[in-house]
Coordinates of C-alpha atoms and ligand atoms in Angstrom, one line a residue:
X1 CA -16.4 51.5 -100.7
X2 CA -18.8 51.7 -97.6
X3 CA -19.5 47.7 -98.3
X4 CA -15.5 47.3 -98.3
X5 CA -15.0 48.7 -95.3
X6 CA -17.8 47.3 -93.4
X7 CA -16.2 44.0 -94.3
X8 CA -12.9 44.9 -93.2
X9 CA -14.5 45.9 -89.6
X10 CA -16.2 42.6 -89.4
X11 CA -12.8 40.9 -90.0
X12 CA -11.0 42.3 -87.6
X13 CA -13.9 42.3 -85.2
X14 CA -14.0 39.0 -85.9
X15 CA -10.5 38.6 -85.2
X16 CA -10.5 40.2 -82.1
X17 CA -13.5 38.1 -81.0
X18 CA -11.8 35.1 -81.8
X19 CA -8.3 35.6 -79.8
X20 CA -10.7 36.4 -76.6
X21 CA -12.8 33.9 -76.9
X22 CA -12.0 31.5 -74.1
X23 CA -14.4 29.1 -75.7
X24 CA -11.8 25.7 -76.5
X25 CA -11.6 25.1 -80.2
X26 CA -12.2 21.5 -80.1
X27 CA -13.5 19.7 -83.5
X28 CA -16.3 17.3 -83.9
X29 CA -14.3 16.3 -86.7
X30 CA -11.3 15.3 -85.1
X31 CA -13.7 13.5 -82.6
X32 CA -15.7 11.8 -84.9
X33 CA -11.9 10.4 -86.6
X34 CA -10.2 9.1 -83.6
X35 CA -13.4 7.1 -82.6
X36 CA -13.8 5.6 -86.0
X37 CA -10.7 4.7 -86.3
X38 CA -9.8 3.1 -82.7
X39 CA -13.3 1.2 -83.2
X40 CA -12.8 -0.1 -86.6
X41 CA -13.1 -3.9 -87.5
X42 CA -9.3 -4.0 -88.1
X43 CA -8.6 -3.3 -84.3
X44 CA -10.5 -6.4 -83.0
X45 CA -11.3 -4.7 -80.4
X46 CA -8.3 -3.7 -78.9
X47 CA -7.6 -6.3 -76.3
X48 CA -4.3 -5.6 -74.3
X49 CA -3.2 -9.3 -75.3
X50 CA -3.3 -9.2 -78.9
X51 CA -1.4 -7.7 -81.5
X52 CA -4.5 -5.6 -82.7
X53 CA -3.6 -3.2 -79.9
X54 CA 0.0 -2.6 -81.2
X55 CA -2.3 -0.7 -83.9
X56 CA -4.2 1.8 -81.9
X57 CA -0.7 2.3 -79.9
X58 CA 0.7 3.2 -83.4
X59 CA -2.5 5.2 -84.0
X60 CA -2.5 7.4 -80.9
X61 CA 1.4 8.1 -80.9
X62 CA 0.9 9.1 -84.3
X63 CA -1.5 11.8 -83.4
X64 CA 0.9 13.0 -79.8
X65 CA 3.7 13.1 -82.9
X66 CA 1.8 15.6 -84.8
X67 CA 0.5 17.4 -81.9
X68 CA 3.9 18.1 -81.0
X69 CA 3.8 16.4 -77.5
X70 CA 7.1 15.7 -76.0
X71 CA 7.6 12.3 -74.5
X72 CA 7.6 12.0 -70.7
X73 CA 11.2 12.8 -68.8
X74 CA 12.9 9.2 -69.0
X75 CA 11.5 7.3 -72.2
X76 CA 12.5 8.2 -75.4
X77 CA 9.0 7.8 -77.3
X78 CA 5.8 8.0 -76.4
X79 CA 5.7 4.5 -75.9
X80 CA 6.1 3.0 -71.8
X81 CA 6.5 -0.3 -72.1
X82 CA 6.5 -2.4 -68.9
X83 CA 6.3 -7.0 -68.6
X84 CA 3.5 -9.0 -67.5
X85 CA 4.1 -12.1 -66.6
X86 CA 1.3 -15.1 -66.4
X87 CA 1.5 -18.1 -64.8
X88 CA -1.4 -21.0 -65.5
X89 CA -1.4 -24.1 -63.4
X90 CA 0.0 -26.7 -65.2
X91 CA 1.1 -29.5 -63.0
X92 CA -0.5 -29.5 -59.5
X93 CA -0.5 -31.9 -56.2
X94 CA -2.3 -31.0 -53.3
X95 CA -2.1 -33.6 -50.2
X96 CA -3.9 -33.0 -47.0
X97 CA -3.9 -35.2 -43.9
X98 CA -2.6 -38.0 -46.1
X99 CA -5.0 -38.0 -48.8
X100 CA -4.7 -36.3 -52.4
X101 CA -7.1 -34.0 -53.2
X102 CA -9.1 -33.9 -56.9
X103 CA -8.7 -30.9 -58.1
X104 CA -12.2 -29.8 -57.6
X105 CA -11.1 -29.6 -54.0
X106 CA -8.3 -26.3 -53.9
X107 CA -6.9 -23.9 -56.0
X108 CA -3.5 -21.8 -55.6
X109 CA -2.5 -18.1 -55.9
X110 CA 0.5 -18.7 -56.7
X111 CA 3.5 -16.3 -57.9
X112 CA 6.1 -18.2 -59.2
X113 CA 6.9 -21.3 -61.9
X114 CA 7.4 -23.7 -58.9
X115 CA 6.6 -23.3 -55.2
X116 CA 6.2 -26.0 -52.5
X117 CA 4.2 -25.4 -49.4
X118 CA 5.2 -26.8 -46.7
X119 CA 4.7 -27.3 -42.9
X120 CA 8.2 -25.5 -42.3
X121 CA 7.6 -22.5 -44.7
X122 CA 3.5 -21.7 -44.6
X123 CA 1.1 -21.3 -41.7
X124 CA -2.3 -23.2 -41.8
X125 CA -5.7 -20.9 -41.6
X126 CA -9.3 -21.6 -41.6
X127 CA -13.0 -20.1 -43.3
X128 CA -15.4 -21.5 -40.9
X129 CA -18.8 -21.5 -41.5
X130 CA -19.6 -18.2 -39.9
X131 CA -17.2 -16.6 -41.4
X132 CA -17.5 -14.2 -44.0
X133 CA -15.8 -15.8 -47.3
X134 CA -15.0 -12.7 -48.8
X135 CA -13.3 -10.9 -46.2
X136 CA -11.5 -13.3 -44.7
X137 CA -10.3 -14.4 -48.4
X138 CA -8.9 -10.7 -48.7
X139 CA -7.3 -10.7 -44.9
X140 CA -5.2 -14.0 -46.1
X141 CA -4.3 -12.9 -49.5
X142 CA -2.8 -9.9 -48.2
X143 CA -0.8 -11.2 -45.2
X144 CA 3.1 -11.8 -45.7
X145 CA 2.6 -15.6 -45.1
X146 CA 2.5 -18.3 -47.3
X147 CA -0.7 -19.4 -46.3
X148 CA -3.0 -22.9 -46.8
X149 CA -6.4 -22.2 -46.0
X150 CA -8.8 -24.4 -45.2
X151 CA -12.4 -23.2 -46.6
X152 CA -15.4 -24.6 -44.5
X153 CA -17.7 -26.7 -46.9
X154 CA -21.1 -24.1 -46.3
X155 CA -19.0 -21.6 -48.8
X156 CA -18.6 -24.3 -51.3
X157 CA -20.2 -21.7 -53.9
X158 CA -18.0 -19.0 -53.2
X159 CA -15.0 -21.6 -53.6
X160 CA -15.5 -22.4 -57.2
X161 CA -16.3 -19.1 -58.3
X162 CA -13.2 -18.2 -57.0
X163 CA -11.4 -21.3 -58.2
X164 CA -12.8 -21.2 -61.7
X165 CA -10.9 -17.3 -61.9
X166 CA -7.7 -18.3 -60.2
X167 CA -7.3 -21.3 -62.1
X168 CA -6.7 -19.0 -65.5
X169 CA -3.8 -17.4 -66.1
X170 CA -2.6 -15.8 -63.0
X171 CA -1.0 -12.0 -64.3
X172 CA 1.4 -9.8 -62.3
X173 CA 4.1 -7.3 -62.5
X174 CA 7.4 -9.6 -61.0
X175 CA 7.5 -13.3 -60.3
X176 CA 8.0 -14.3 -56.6
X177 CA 6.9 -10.3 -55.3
X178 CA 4.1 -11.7 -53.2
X179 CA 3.5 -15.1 -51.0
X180 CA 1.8 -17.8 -52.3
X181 CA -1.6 -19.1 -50.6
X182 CA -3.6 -22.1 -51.8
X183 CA -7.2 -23.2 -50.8
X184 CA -8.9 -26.2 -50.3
X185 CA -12.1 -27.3 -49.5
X186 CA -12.2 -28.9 -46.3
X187 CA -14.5 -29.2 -43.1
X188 CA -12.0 -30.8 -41.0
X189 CA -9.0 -29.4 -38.9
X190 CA -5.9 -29.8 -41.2
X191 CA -2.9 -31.4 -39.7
X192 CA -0.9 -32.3 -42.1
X193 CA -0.2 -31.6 -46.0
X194 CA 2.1 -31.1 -49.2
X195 CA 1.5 -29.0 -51.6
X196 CA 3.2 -28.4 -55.1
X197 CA 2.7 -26.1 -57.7
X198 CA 4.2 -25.6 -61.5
X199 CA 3.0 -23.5 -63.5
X200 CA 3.5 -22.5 -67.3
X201 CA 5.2 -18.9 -67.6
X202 CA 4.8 -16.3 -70.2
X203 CA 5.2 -13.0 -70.4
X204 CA 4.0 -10.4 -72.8
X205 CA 5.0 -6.3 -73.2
X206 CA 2.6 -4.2 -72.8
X207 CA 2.7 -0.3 -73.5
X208 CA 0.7 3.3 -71.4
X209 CA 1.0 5.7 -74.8
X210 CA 1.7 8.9 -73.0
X211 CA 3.2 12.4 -74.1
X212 CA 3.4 15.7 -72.1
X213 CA 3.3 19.4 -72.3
X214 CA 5.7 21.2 -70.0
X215 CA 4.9 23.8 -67.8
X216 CA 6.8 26.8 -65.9
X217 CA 6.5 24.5 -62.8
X218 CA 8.1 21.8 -64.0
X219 CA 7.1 19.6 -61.0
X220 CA 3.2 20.4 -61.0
X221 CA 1.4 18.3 -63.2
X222 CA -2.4 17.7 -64.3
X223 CA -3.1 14.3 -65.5
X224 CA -5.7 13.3 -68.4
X225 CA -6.2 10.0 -69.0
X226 CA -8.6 7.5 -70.8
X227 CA -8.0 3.9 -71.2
X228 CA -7.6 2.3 -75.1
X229 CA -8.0 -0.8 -74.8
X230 CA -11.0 -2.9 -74.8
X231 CA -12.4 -6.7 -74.9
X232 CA -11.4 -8.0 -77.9
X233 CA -13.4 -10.7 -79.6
X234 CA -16.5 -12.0 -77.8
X235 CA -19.2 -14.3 -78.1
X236 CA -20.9 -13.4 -81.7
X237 CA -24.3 -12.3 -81.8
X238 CA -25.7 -12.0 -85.4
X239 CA -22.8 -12.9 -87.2
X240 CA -21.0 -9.9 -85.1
X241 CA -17.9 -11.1 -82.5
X242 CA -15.7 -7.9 -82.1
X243 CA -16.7 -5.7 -79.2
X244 CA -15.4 -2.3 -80.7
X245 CA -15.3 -0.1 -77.5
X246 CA -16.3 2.8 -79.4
X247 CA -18.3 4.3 -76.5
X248 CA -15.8 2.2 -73.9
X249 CA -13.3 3.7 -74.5
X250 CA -12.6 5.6 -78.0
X251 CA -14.5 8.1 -76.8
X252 CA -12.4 8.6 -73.9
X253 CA -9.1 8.6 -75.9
X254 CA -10.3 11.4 -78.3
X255 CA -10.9 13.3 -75.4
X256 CA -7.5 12.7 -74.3
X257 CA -5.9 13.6 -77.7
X258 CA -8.1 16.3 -78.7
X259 CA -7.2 18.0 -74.5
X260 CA -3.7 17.4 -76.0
X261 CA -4.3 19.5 -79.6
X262 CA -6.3 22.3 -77.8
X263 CA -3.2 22.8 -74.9
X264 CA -0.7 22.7 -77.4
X265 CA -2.4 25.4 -79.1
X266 CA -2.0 27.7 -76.0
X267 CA 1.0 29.5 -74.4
X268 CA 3.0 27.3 -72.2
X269 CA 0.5 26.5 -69.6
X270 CA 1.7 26.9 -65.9
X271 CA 1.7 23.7 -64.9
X272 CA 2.7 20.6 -66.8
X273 CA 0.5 18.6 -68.4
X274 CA 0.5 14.9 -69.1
X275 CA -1.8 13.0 -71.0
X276 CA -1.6 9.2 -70.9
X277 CA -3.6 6.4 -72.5
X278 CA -3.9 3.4 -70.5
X279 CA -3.5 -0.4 -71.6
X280 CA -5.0 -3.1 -69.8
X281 CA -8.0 -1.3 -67.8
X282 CA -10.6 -4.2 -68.9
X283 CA -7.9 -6.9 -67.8
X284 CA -7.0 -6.2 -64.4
X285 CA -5.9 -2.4 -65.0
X286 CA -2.4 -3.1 -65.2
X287 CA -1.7 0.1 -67.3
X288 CA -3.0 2.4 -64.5
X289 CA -1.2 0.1 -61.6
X290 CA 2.0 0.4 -63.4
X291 CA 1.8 3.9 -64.3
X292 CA 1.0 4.4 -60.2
X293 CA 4.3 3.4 -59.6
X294 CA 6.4 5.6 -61.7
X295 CA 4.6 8.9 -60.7
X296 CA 5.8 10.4 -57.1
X297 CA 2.0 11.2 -56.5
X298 CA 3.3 14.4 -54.9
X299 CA 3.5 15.9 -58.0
X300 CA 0.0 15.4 -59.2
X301 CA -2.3 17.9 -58.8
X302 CA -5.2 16.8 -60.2
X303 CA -6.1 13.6 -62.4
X304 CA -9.0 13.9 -64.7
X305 CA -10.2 10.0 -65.9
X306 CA -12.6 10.4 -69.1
X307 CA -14.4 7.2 -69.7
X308 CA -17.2 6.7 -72.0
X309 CA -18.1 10.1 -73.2
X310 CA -19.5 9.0 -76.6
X311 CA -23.3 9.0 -75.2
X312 CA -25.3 11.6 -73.3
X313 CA -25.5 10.9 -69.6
X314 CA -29.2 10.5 -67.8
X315 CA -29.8 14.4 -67.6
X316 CA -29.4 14.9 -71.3
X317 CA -26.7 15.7 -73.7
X318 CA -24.5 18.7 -72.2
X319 CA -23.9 17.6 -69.1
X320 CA -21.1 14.8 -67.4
X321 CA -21.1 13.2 -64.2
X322 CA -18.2 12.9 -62.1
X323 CA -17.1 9.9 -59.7
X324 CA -16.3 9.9 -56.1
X325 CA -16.9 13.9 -56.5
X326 CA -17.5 14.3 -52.5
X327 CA -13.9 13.3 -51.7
X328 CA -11.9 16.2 -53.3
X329 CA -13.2 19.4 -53.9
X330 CA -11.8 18.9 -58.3
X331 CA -15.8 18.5 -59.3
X332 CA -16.6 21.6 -57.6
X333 CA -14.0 23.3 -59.4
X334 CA -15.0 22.4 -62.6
X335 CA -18.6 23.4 -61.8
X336 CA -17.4 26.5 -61.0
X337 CA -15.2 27.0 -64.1
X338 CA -18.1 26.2 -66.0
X339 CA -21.3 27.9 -65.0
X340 CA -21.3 30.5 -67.6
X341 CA -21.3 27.7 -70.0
X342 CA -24.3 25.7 -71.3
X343 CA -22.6 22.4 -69.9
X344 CA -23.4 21.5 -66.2
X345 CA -20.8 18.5 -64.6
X346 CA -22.4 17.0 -61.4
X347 CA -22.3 13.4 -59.0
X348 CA -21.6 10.4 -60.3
X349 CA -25.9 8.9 -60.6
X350 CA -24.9 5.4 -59.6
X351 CA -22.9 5.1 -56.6
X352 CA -24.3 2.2 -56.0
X353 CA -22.2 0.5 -59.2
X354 CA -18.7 1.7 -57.5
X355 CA -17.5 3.2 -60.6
X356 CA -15.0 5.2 -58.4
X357 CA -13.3 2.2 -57.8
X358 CA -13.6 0.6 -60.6
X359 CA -11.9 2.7 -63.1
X360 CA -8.2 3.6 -63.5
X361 CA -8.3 6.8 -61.4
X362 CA -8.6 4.0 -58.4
X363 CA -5.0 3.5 -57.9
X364 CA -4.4 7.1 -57.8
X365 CA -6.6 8.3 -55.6
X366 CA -5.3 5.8 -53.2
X367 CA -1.8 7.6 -53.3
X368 CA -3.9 10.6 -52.0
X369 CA -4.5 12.5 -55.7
X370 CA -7.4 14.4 -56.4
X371 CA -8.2 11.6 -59.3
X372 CA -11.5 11.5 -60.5
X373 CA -13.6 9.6 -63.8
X374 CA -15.3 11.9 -66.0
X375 CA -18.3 9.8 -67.4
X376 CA -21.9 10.3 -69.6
X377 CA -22.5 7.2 -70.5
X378 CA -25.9 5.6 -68.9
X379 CA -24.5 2.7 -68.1
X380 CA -27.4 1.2 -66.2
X381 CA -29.6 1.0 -69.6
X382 CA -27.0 0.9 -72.0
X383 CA -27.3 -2.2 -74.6
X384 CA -24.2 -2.0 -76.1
X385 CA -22.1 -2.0 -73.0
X386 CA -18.7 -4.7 -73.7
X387 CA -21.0 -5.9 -76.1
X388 CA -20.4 -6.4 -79.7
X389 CA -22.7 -3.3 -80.7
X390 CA -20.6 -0.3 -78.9
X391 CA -19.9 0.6 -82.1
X392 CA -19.2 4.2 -83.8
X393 CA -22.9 4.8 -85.4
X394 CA -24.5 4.6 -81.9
X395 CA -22.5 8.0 -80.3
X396 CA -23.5 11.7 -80.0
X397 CA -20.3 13.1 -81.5
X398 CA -21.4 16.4 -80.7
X399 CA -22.0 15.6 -77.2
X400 CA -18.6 14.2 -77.0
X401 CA -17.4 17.2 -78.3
X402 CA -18.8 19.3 -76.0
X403 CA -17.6 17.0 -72.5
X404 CA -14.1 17.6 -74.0
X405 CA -14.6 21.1 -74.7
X406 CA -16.1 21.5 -70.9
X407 CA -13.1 19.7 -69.4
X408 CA -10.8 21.7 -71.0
X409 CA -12.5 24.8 -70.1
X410 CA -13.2 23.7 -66.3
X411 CA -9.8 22.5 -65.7
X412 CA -8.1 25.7 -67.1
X413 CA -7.7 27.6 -63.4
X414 CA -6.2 24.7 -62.8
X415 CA -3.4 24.3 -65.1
X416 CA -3.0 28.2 -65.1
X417 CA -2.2 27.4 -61.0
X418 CA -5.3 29.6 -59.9
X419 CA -7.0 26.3 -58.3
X420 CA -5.8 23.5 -56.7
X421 CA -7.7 20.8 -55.6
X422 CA -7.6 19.0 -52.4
X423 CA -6.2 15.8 -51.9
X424 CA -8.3 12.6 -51.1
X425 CA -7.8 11.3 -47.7
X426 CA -6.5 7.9 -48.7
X427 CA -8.1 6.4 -45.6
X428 CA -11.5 7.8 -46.3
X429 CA -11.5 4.9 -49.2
X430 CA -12.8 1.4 -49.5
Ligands
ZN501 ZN1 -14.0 1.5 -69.9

């Protein structure tokens, strides 16, 4: 009788301890699942270009579906599809000054299937030899003229590196959106030329996967995020070609999903929350550009990036590093949230690699969000890194599990509206 009702007390004690506990319930298992999966053989390693990635789409909508995530306002799935259109050089003429030029000696940026330059539609710029290459490339790309540009013969290196990328495909979001420049490689004054370009079009659909929770204020939203795909197939190396991105970025997308299961669990949080995968971050970003675009970046309040959370970061397992953190107060917040915990978030350790602006909180920030990449991974020893052995067997699931269960605990005063972050002055970036 005594034993009986002992037991009874420690049931409802532990009861009671369990609905106060503000510790997130976020499972290894669950972890340990979506990783294996996303960085299985079958998905080829997930490239944004191939049909492999139609299957980790399928895989992470499948999980928002049983979550219970409603799609975002206008799409009717969890699927937002969006064109990408590529254009590789395939017929090309290049005359300067009366003579034709091998093609060795230019290369084009150019946005449409055909485009003539000529000496009535384009202006005529040079890179001298003092000039610095990559600069004054960047100042001409971005100028509303169609542009030829003559490049001085001392950056000869810096003009076939940058020929040998521009002559691949060529990818962009509309045909004819931006003007079209070609180079050549010149050390005398141009004064005449004809130029024409065709190039071979295709276009291919690509899909964000992205499913929300919505809050009492409707228009208040915290974004999680973590890019899904990854490089695809790659040189082998012992008999291995498929880079599986199980650290880059698997990892990241269980955080996503399993922030998804633990806010679903909760009452209707304050503000809305949206939690998006992103396609195309290792080929040219394209899912975080796009997705830029169809946010009014007045209504996020915070993005948190999570990007290779699968190993434990310099200072040990139990503790996540956080980029650009001096240019929004968000990492401070999160220490905050978190200092009765045995997880400690701190500075990005490598400033030096520009992670900040390398990830696909990039575009955000530059719209003025608080939007920041959550990271562990020591990326300047790491082996495996977009190489063919990121594979599951070489993560800490439990430190994984712990960064998510630390995100969603620091970023709590922030979905219940206590905290909000301050913007990032837009101009304060690179
Ligand atoms: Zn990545």
């Amino acid at each position: 009788m005594k034993y009986r009702f002992l037991l009874v007390a420690f049931i409802i004690a532990g009861l009671f301890y369990s609905a106060c506990s503000t510790e997130p319930e976020i499972k290894e298992e669950n972890v340990s699942r979506i990783i294996q999966t996303l960085s299985s053989d079958k998905m080829k390693g997930r490239h944004a270009f191939t049909p492999e990635i139609n299957d980790a789409a399928n895989f992470i909508a499948g999980e928002f579906q049983k979550i219970g995530l409603a799609p975002l306002n206008d799409e009717n799935d969890f699927f937002q599809d969006f064109t990408i259109y590529s254009l590789t050089p395939s017929e090309t003429k290049v005359t300067v000054n009366g003579q034709e030029l091998n093609d060795q000696e230019f290369f084009g940026i150019i946005h449409e299937e055909e485009f003539e330059l000529k000496e009535s539609n384009s202006s005529i710029r040079y890179i001298s030899a003092n000039d610095s290459f990559r600069d004054a490339f960047r100042q001409f790309i971005s100028n509303d003229d169609h542009n030829i540009i003559a490049v001085d013969k001392a950056h000869e290196k810096w003009f076939h590196r940058y020929r040998g990328y521009f002559n691949r495909a060529n990818r962009s979001f509309e045909l004819g959106d931006e003007p079209n420049d070609v180079f050549v490689l010149i050390s005398a004054p141009i004064r005449s030329y004809d130029v024409s370009f065709k190039n071979k079009l295709e276009s291919t659909e690509l899909f964000n996967v992205a499913g929300m929770i919505e809050g009492q204020r409707k228009d208040e939203i915290v974004l999680f995020s973590a890019h899904y795909d990854h490089i695809g197939v790659i040189t082998p190396m012992d008999e291995d070609s498929i880079a599986n991105g199980a650290n880059d970025n698997a990892s990241g997308v269980s955080g996503v999903i399993e922030l998804a299961r633990h806010f679903s669990q909760q009452p209707t949080p304050e503000r809305t929350i949206y939690f998006v995968n992103f396609t195309a971050e290792e080929s040219g970003g394209f899912g975080s550009k796009y997705f830029s675009r169809y946010i009014d970046p007045e209504n996020i309040v915070a993005m948190i990036n999570i990007e290779m959370i699968g190993k434990p970061a310099i200072e040990g397992p139990d503790s996540g590093w956080i980029t650009g953190f001096e240019l929004s107060d968000l990492g401070e917040i999160l220490q905050n949230s978190t200092h009765d915990s045995s997880y400690v978030f701190y500075p990005d350790p490598y400033p030096s690699q520009n992670l900040f602006y390398r990830s696909d909180n990039a575009p955000f920030a530059r719209l003025g969000i608080p939007a920041h990449t959550i990271s562990t991974t020591p990326i300047d020893m790491d082996q495996d890194y977009h190489g063919v052995t990121d594979e599951f067997k070489t993560l800490d699931i439990s430190h994984a599990t712990h960064t998510i269960q630390a995100i969603a605990k620091g970023t709590q005063v922030i979905i219940s509206g206590e905290k909000t972050p301050t913007r990032i002055n837009p101009d304060s970036l690179r």
